[in-house]
């Protein structure tokens, strides 16, 4: 395993809102879960409407 790269770049992520591939940026920080900030907002708004604590 290449320890010089963060593990988050080694797994594919699809947008939780529209299902598009999400490119991960290298470096520290959280994994990106959505293709855009707008889709992240839409997803959380929808989940809250359904009663999930996101
Ligand atoms: Zn999206």
Short mmCIF file of C-alpha atoms and ligand atoms in Angstrom, two decimals:
data_model
loop_
_atom_site.label_atom_id
_atom_site.label_comp_id
_atom_site.label_asym_id
_atom_site.label_seq_id
_atom_site.Cartn_x
_atom_site.Cartn_y
_atom_site.Cartn_z
CA UNK A 1 0.00 0.00 0.00
CA UNK A 2 1.24 3.44 -0.89
CA UNK A 3 1.43 5.27 2.41
CA UNK A 4 2.35 8.57 0.81
CA UNK A 5 -1.18 8.99 -0.45
CA UNK A 6 -4.17 9.39 1.82
CA UNK A 7 -6.55 6.47 1.79
CA UNK A 8 -9.45 8.64 0.79
CA UNK A 9 -8.12 8.99 -2.76
CA UNK A 10 -8.05 5.24 -3.25
CA UNK A 11 -11.75 4.61 -3.22
CA UNK A 12 -14.36 5.76 -5.67
CA UNK A 13 -17.09 8.03 -4.43
CA UNK A 14 -20.35 8.79 -6.15
CA UNK A 15 -22.47 11.80 -5.38
CA UNK A 16 -25.08 10.95 -2.75
CA UNK A 17 -27.57 13.17 -4.52
CA UNK A 18 -27.24 12.47 -8.25
CA UNK A 19 -24.89 9.49 -8.39
CA UNK A 20 -22.19 11.18 -10.47
CA UNK A 21 -18.54 10.31 -9.88
CA UNK A 22 -16.93 12.64 -7.37
CA UNK A 23 -13.26 13.42 -7.90
CA UNK A 24 -11.31 13.38 -4.66
CA UNK A 25 -8.71 16.04 -4.14
CA UNK A 26 -5.38 14.90 -2.73
CA UNK A 27 -4.28 16.04 0.68
CA UNK A 28 -5.74 16.10 4.13
CA UNK A 29 -9.35 16.63 4.94
CA UNK A 30 -12.66 14.92 4.66
CA UNK A 31 -13.72 12.82 1.72
CA UNK A 32 -15.94 14.67 -0.67
CA UNK A 33 -19.30 12.96 -0.82
CA UNK A 34 -21.08 15.11 -3.38
CA UNK A 35 -20.21 16.47 -6.82
CA UNK A 36 -21.05 20.00 -5.69
CA UNK A 37 -21.84 21.93 -2.54
CA UNK A 38 -25.34 22.46 -3.88
CA UNK A 39 -25.94 18.72 -4.11
CA UNK A 40 -24.63 18.28 -0.57
CA UNK A 41 -27.15 20.83 0.63
CA UNK A 42 -29.96 19.22 -1.34
CA UNK A 43 -29.08 15.79 0.01
CA UNK A 44 -29.00 16.93 3.65
CA UNK A 45 -32.22 18.88 3.23
CA UNK A 46 -33.92 15.78 1.80
CA UNK A 47 -32.56 13.50 4.54
CA UNK A 48 -33.69 15.91 7.26
CA UNK A 49 -37.13 16.00 5.70
CA UNK A 50 -37.18 12.22 6.04
CA UNK A 51 -36.18 12.44 9.69
CA UNK A 52 -32.47 11.58 9.52
CA UNK A 53 -30.14 13.62 11.73
CA UNK A 54 -27.72 14.77 9.02
ZN1 LIG B 1 -24.43 15.49 -7.60
#
